[in-house]
Amino acid sequence: MTGMPADTEQEAQRLAALLSKDVESHGLLLEEVTLRPSGKQMILQIIVDKADGHETLDLDELGEVTTTISNALDKDAVYANAAPYELEVSSPGLSRPLTAQRHWIRAINRMVKLSLADGTKLRGRLLEVNENDVLVAEHREPAKKGMKVKVLEPATHAFENIRKAVVDPELNFDDALLETVDTEDLEG
């Protein structure tokens, strides 16, 4: 790969520093830059996200920031005359670990899986996020098929005691969510 950097980790850090102001000009955060060799080209994977934690990125915003990043790479000495590369710009997926408070805020009312420092693993609905902790109503799977999931009283878990956390996508619609829908919005 003529002209492509050999140390992908160091180059990813350089690109993150180079591109962060361009990404921030769109009101977004540059979350991660990853470089991966693939055949005769390099794949540049760039993850961007909203800063506030409440909103999700829409396709128009993603398209605009991708154009800005592409233009910045075209001006960069390494990529302007380098071997071919593929640029992938995306928002974080569901598999992203919940590490920043804004990740947690976006996950409020969703199911999450937690691994605690003491080795405990639990699955529950994220109800609140504070500066130092989260409130989760643990859902325990039934002992026998056909029985209802047992929902425990909400418990607080300090961030310092959470080793790993991810959103757990719900495949089955929860009828209880219907109680939170304003029926006037559904009519006419």
PDB file of C-alpha atoms in Angstrom:
ATOM      1  CA  MET A   1       0.000   0.000   0.000  1.00  0.00           C
ATOM      2  CA  THR A   2       2.061   2.840  -1.281  1.00  0.00           C
ATOM      3  CA  GLY A   3       1.729   5.990   0.733  1.00  0.00           C
ATOM      4  CA  MET A   4      -0.477   4.458   3.442  1.00  0.00           C
ATOM      5  CA  PRO A   5       0.748   4.567   7.045  1.00  0.00           C
ATOM      6  CA  ALA A   6       2.025   1.314   8.508  1.00  0.00           C
ATOM      7  CA  ASP A   7       1.040   2.024  12.127  1.00  0.00           C
ATOM      8  CA  THR A   8      -2.758   2.115  11.930  1.00  0.00           C
ATOM      9  CA  GLU A   9      -3.290   2.976  15.617  1.00  0.00           C
ATOM     10  CA  GLN A  10      -0.985   5.991  15.448  1.00  0.00           C
ATOM     11  CA  GLU A  11      -2.590   7.074  12.153  1.00  0.00           C
ATOM     12  CA  ALA A  12      -6.080   6.728  13.642  1.00  0.00           C
ATOM     13  CA  GLN A  13      -5.036   9.093  16.454  1.00  0.00           C
ATOM     14  CA  ARG A  14      -3.620  11.572  13.918  1.00  0.00           C
ATOM     15  CA  LEU A  15      -6.833  11.450  11.870  1.00  0.00           C
ATOM     16  CA  ALA A  16      -8.980  11.919  14.977  1.00  0.00           C
ATOM     17  CA  ALA A  17      -7.035  15.090  15.827  1.00  0.00           C
ATOM     18  CA  LEU A  18      -7.179  16.275  12.194  1.00  0.00           C
ATOM     19  CA  LEU A  19     -10.915  15.654  11.693  1.00  0.00           C
ATOM     20  CA  SER A  20     -12.430  16.512  15.090  1.00  0.00           C
ATOM     21  CA  LYS A  21     -12.869  20.236  14.386  1.00  0.00           C
ATOM     22  CA  ASP A  22     -14.504  19.472  11.016  1.00  0.00           C
ATOM     23  CA  VAL A  23     -16.903  17.043  12.683  1.00  0.00           C
ATOM     24  CA  GLU A  24     -17.600  19.485  15.541  1.00  0.00           C
ATOM     25  CA  SER A  25     -18.508  22.169  12.959  1.00  0.00           C
ATOM     26  CA  HIS A  26     -21.630  20.046  12.319  1.00  0.00           C
ATOM     27  CA  GLY A  27     -22.525  19.980  16.035  1.00  0.00           C
ATOM     28  CA  LEU A  28     -21.289  16.390  16.299  1.00  0.00           C
ATOM     29  CA  LEU A  29     -18.599  14.509  18.201  1.00  0.00           C
ATOM     30  CA  LEU A  30     -15.947  12.325  16.644  1.00  0.00           C
ATOM     31  CA  GLU A  31     -16.276   9.136  18.702  1.00  0.00           C
ATOM     32  CA  GLU A  32     -13.800   6.811  17.054  1.00  0.00           C
ATOM     33  CA  VAL A  33     -11.462   6.396  14.083  1.00  0.00           C
ATOM     34  CA  THR A  34     -10.365   2.920  13.018  1.00  0.00           C
ATOM     35  CA  LEU A  35      -8.129   1.955  10.105  1.00  0.00           C
ATOM     36  CA  ARG A  36      -8.218  -1.555   8.700  1.00  0.00           C
ATOM     37  CA  PRO A  37      -6.185  -2.888   5.774  1.00  0.00           C
ATOM     38  CA  SER A  38      -8.322  -4.738   3.232  1.00  0.00           C
ATOM     39  CA  GLY A  39      -6.551  -6.103   0.194  1.00  0.00           C
ATOM     40  CA  LYS A  40      -4.856  -3.243  -1.623  1.00  0.00           C
ATOM     41  CA  GLN A  41      -6.744  -0.509   0.159  1.00  0.00           C
ATOM     42  CA  MET A  42      -7.276   0.879   3.635  1.00  0.00           C
ATOM     43  CA  ILE A  43     -10.747   1.098   5.170  1.00  0.00           C
ATOM     44  CA  LEU A  44     -11.222   4.222   7.292  1.00  0.00           C
ATOM     45  CA  GLN A  45     -14.103   3.739   9.721  1.00  0.00           C
ATOM     46  CA  ILE A  46     -15.245   6.919  11.452  1.00  0.00           C
ATOM     47  CA  ILE A  47     -17.958   6.969  14.111  1.00  0.00           C
ATOM     48  CA  VAL A  48     -19.707  10.278  14.828  1.00  0.00           C
ATOM     49  CA  ASP A  49     -22.496  11.049  17.281  1.00  0.00           C
ATOM     50  CA  LYS A  50     -24.663  13.842  18.655  1.00  0.00           C
ATOM     51  CA  ALA A  51     -23.152  15.583  21.648  1.00  0.00           C
ATOM     52  CA  ASP A  52     -26.268  15.972  23.776  1.00  0.00           C
ATOM     53  CA  GLY A  53     -27.147  12.307  24.227  1.00  0.00           C
ATOM     54  CA  HIS A  54     -30.877  12.751  23.591  1.00  0.00           C
ATOM     55  CA  GLU A  55     -31.093  12.863  19.806  1.00  0.00           C
ATOM     56  CA  THR A  56     -29.979  10.425  17.161  1.00  0.00           C
ATOM     57  CA  LEU A  57     -28.174  11.282  13.964  1.00  0.00           C
ATOM     58  CA  ASP A  58     -30.298  11.449  10.829  1.00  0.00           C
ATOM     59  CA  LEU A  59     -29.176  10.467   7.317  1.00  0.00           C
ATOM     60  CA  ASP A  60     -28.921  14.066   6.081  1.00  0.00           C
ATOM     61  CA  GLU A  61     -26.565  14.987   8.923  1.00  0.00           C
ATOM     62  CA  LEU A  62     -24.525  11.849   8.297  1.00  0.00           C
ATOM     63  CA  GLY A  63     -24.266  12.694   4.580  1.00  0.00           C
ATOM     64  CA  GLU A  64     -23.152  16.263   5.296  1.00  0.00           C
ATOM     65  CA  VAL A  65     -20.456  15.266   7.772  1.00  0.00           C
ATOM     66  CA  THR A  66     -19.252  12.505   5.400  1.00  0.00           C
ATOM     67  CA  THR A  67     -18.747  15.088   2.644  1.00  0.00           C
ATOM     68  CA  THR A  68     -16.838  17.338   5.050  1.00  0.00           C
ATOM     69  CA  ILE A  69     -14.598  14.458   6.171  1.00  0.00           C
ATOM     70  CA  SER A  70     -13.991  13.359   2.575  1.00  0.00           C
ATOM     71  CA  ASN A  71     -12.991  16.916   1.594  1.00  0.00           C
ATOM     72  CA  ALA A  72     -10.616  17.138   4.563  1.00  0.00           C
ATOM     73  CA  LEU A  73      -8.989  13.825   3.574  1.00  0.00           C
ATOM     74  CA  ASP A  74      -8.590  15.058  -0.024  1.00  0.00           C
ATOM     75  CA  LYS A  75      -6.527  17.993   1.342  1.00  0.00           C
ATOM     76  CA  ASP A  76      -4.445  15.828   3.684  1.00  0.00           C
ATOM     77  CA  ALA A  77      -0.931  15.030   2.393  1.00  0.00           C
ATOM     78  CA  VAL A  78      -1.219  11.331   3.327  1.00  0.00           C
ATOM     79  CA  TYR A  79      -4.560  10.661   1.604  1.00  0.00           C
ATOM     80  CA  ALA A  80      -4.471  13.129  -1.322  1.00  0.00           C
ATOM     81  CA  ASN A  81      -1.916  10.996  -3.192  1.00  0.00           C
ATOM     82  CA  ALA A  82      -2.215   7.675  -1.362  1.00  0.00           C
ATOM     83  CA  ALA A  83      -3.323   4.279  -2.550  1.00  0.00           C
ATOM     84  CA  PRO A  84      -7.117   3.851  -2.695  1.00  0.00           C
ATOM     85  CA  TYR A  85      -9.021   3.911   0.550  1.00  0.00           C
ATOM     86  CA  GLU A  86     -12.648   3.361   1.494  1.00  0.00           C
ATOM     87  CA  LEU A  87     -14.331   5.840   3.819  1.00  0.00           C
ATOM     88  CA  GLU A  88     -17.102   4.577   6.124  1.00  0.00           C
ATOM     89  CA  VAL A  89     -18.784   7.184   8.310  1.00  0.00           C
ATOM     90  CA  SER A  90     -21.540   6.022  10.638  1.00  0.00           C
ATOM     91  CA  SER A  91     -23.243   6.622  13.949  1.00  0.00           C
ATOM     92  CA  PRO A  92     -22.698   4.230  16.844  1.00  0.00           C
ATOM     93  CA  GLY A  93     -24.684   1.023  16.675  1.00  0.00           C
ATOM     94  CA  LEU A  94     -26.570  -0.771  19.403  1.00  0.00           C
ATOM     95  CA  SER A  95     -23.541  -2.889  20.181  1.00  0.00           C
ATOM     96  CA  ARG A  96     -21.578   0.141  21.386  1.00  0.00           C
ATOM     97  CA  PRO A  97     -20.802  -0.178  25.090  1.00  0.00           C
ATOM     98  CA  LEU A  98     -22.428   2.433  27.312  1.00  0.00           C
ATOM     99  CA  THR A  99     -19.363   4.310  28.495  1.00  0.00           C
ATOM    100  CA  ALA A 100     -20.248   8.022  28.481  1.00  0.00           C
ATOM    101  CA  GLN A 101     -23.162   9.585  30.348  1.00  0.00           C
ATOM    102  CA  ARG A 102     -24.715  10.681  27.031  1.00  0.00           C
ATOM    103  CA  HIS A 103     -24.758   7.022  25.900  1.00  0.00           C
ATOM    104  CA  TRP A 104     -26.715   6.162  29.042  1.00  0.00           C
ATOM    105  CA  ILE A 105     -29.106   9.087  28.590  1.00  0.00           C
ATOM    106  CA  ARG A 106     -29.956   7.946  25.059  1.00  0.00           C
ATOM    107  CA  ALA A 107     -30.682   4.461  26.422  1.00  0.00           C
ATOM    108  CA  ILE A 108     -33.265   5.580  29.020  1.00  0.00           C
ATOM    109  CA  ASN A 109     -36.369   3.335  28.865  1.00  0.00           C
ATOM    110  CA  ARG A 110     -34.463   0.677  26.912  1.00  0.00           C
ATOM    111  CA  MET A 111     -33.384  -2.746  28.100  1.00  0.00           C
ATOM    112  CA  VAL A 112     -29.714  -2.920  29.090  1.00  0.00           C
ATOM    113  CA  LYS A 113     -27.317  -5.674  30.121  1.00  0.00           C
ATOM    114  CA  LEU A 114     -24.908  -4.890  32.940  1.00  0.00           C
ATOM    115  CA  SER A 115     -21.796  -6.683  34.146  1.00  0.00           C
ATOM    116  CA  LEU A 116     -20.974  -5.455  37.624  1.00  0.00           C
ATOM    117  CA  ALA A 117     -17.584  -5.308  39.303  1.00  0.00           C
ATOM    118  CA  ASP A 118     -18.550  -8.156  41.672  1.00  0.00           C
ATOM    119  CA  GLY A 119     -19.214 -10.469  38.691  1.00  0.00           C
ATOM    120  CA  THR A 120     -23.018 -10.114  38.774  1.00  0.00           C
ATOM    121  CA  LYS A 121     -24.717  -9.925  35.386  1.00  0.00           C
ATOM    122  CA  LEU A 122     -28.200  -8.535  35.024  1.00  0.00           C
ATOM    123  CA  ARG A 123     -30.694  -7.423  32.415  1.00  0.00           C
ATOM    124  CA  GLY A 124     -33.242  -4.694  33.064  1.00  0.00           C
ATOM    125  CA  ARG A 125     -34.944  -1.501  31.977  1.00  0.00           C
ATOM    126  CA  LEU A 126     -32.885   1.669  32.389  1.00  0.00           C
ATOM    127  CA  LEU A 127     -35.133   4.180  34.160  1.00  0.00           C
ATOM    128  CA  GLU A 128     -32.879   7.076  35.208  1.00  0.00           C
ATOM    129  CA  VAL A 129     -29.356   8.361  34.725  1.00  0.00           C
ATOM    130  CA  ASN A 130     -27.654  10.645  37.215  1.00  0.00           C
ATOM    131  CA  GLU A 131     -24.159  12.031  37.490  1.00  0.00           C
ATOM    132  CA  ASN A 132     -22.830   9.055  39.481  1.00  0.00           C
ATOM    133  CA  ASP A 133     -25.287   6.213  38.942  1.00  0.00           C
ATOM    134  CA  VAL A 134     -28.178   4.654  37.049  1.00  0.00           C
ATOM    135  CA  LEU A 135     -31.540   3.264  38.140  1.00  0.00           C
ATOM    136  CA  VAL A 136     -32.422  -0.104  36.594  1.00  0.00           C
ATOM    137  CA  ALA A 137     -35.506  -2.302  37.081  1.00  0.00           C
ATOM    138  CA  GLU A 138     -34.025  -5.790  36.729  1.00  0.00           C
ATOM    139  CA  HIS A 139     -35.979  -8.311  34.646  1.00  0.00           C
ATOM    140  CA  ARG A 140     -35.454 -11.923  35.683  1.00  0.00           C
ATOM    141  CA  GLU A 141     -36.293 -14.643  33.193  1.00  0.00           C
ATOM    142  CA  PRO A 142     -38.969 -17.088  34.372  1.00  0.00           C
ATOM    143  CA  ALA A 143     -37.988 -20.504  35.695  1.00  0.00           C
ATOM    144  CA  LYS A 144     -40.413 -22.196  33.303  1.00  0.00           C
ATOM    145  CA  LYS A 145     -41.477 -21.403  29.777  1.00  0.00           C
ATOM    146  CA  GLY A 146     -44.849 -19.659  29.636  1.00  0.00           C
ATOM    147  CA  MET A 147     -44.402 -17.880  32.968  1.00  0.00           C
ATOM    148  CA  LYS A 148     -44.057 -14.100  33.110  1.00  0.00           C
ATOM    149  CA  VAL A 149     -40.754 -12.291  33.483  1.00  0.00           C
ATOM    150  CA  LYS A 150     -40.270 -11.115  37.073  1.00  0.00           C
ATOM    151  CA  VAL A 151     -39.592  -7.385  37.277  1.00  0.00           C
ATOM    152  CA  LEU A 152     -37.752  -6.420  40.470  1.00  0.00           C
ATOM    153  CA  GLU A 153     -37.946  -3.102  42.280  1.00  0.00           C
ATOM    154  CA  PRO A 154     -35.646  -0.555  40.625  1.00  0.00           C
ATOM    155  CA  ALA A 155     -32.125  -0.541  42.053  1.00  0.00           C
ATOM    156  CA  THR A 156     -29.356   2.033  41.825  1.00  0.00           C
ATOM    157  CA  HIS A 157     -25.990   1.002  40.357  1.00  0.00           C
ATOM    158  CA  ALA A 158     -22.996   3.332  40.669  1.00  0.00           C
ATOM    159  CA  PHE A 159     -20.996   3.866  37.477  1.00  0.00           C
ATOM    160  CA  GLU A 160     -17.847   2.867  39.384  1.00  0.00           C
ATOM    161  CA  ASN A 161     -19.389  -0.588  40.007  1.00  0.00           C
ATOM    162  CA  ILE A 162     -20.398  -1.201  36.375  1.00  0.00           C
ATOM    163  CA  ARG A 163     -17.708  -3.063  34.477  1.00  0.00           C
ATOM    164  CA  LYS A 164     -19.563  -3.224  31.143  1.00  0.00           C
ATOM    165  CA  ALA A 165     -22.994  -2.205  29.859  1.00  0.00           C
ATOM    166  CA  VAL A 166     -24.764  -2.431  26.495  1.00  0.00           C
ATOM    167  CA  VAL A 167     -28.266  -1.849  25.156  1.00  0.00           C
ATOM    168  CA  ASP A 168     -30.148  -5.132  24.815  1.00  0.00           C
ATOM    169  CA  PRO A 169     -32.387  -4.832  21.741  1.00  0.00           C
ATOM    170  CA  GLU A 170     -35.961  -5.922  22.386  1.00  0.00           C
ATOM    171  CA  LEU A 171     -37.277  -8.253  19.735  1.00  0.00           C
ATOM    172  CA  ASN A 172     -40.778  -8.618  21.154  1.00  0.00           C
ATOM    173  CA  PHE A 173     -43.014  -5.599  21.525  1.00  0.00           C
ATOM    174  CA  ASP A 174     -43.871  -4.911  25.146  1.00  0.00           C
ATOM    175  CA  ASP A 175     -47.629  -4.265  25.522  1.00  0.00           C
ATOM    176  CA  ALA A 176     -46.899  -2.184  28.632  1.00  0.00           C
ATOM    177  CA  LEU A 177     -45.370   0.450  26.361  1.00  0.00           C
ATOM    178  CA  LEU A 178     -48.845   1.115  24.957  1.00  0.00           C
ATOM    179  CA  GLU A 179     -49.723   2.735  28.270  1.00  0.00           C
ATOM    180  CA  THR A 180     -47.174   5.469  27.530  1.00  0.00           C
ATOM    181  CA  VAL A 181     -48.627   6.283  24.085  1.00  0.00           C
ATOM    182  CA  ASP A 182     -50.979   9.267  23.863  1.00  0.00           C
ATOM    183  CA  THR A 183     -54.007   7.879  22.007  1.00  0.00           C
ATOM    184  CA  GLU A 184     -54.913  11.354  20.703  1.00  0.00           C
ATOM    185  CA  ASP A 185     -51.741  11.213  18.601  1.00  0.00           C
ATOM    186  CA  LEU A 186     -52.970   7.998  16.994  1.00  0.00           C
ATOM    187  CA  GLU A 187     -56.389   9.307  16.076  1.00  0.00           C
ATOM    188  CA  GLY A 188     -57.072  11.348  12.945  1.00  0.00           C
TER     189      GLY A 188
END
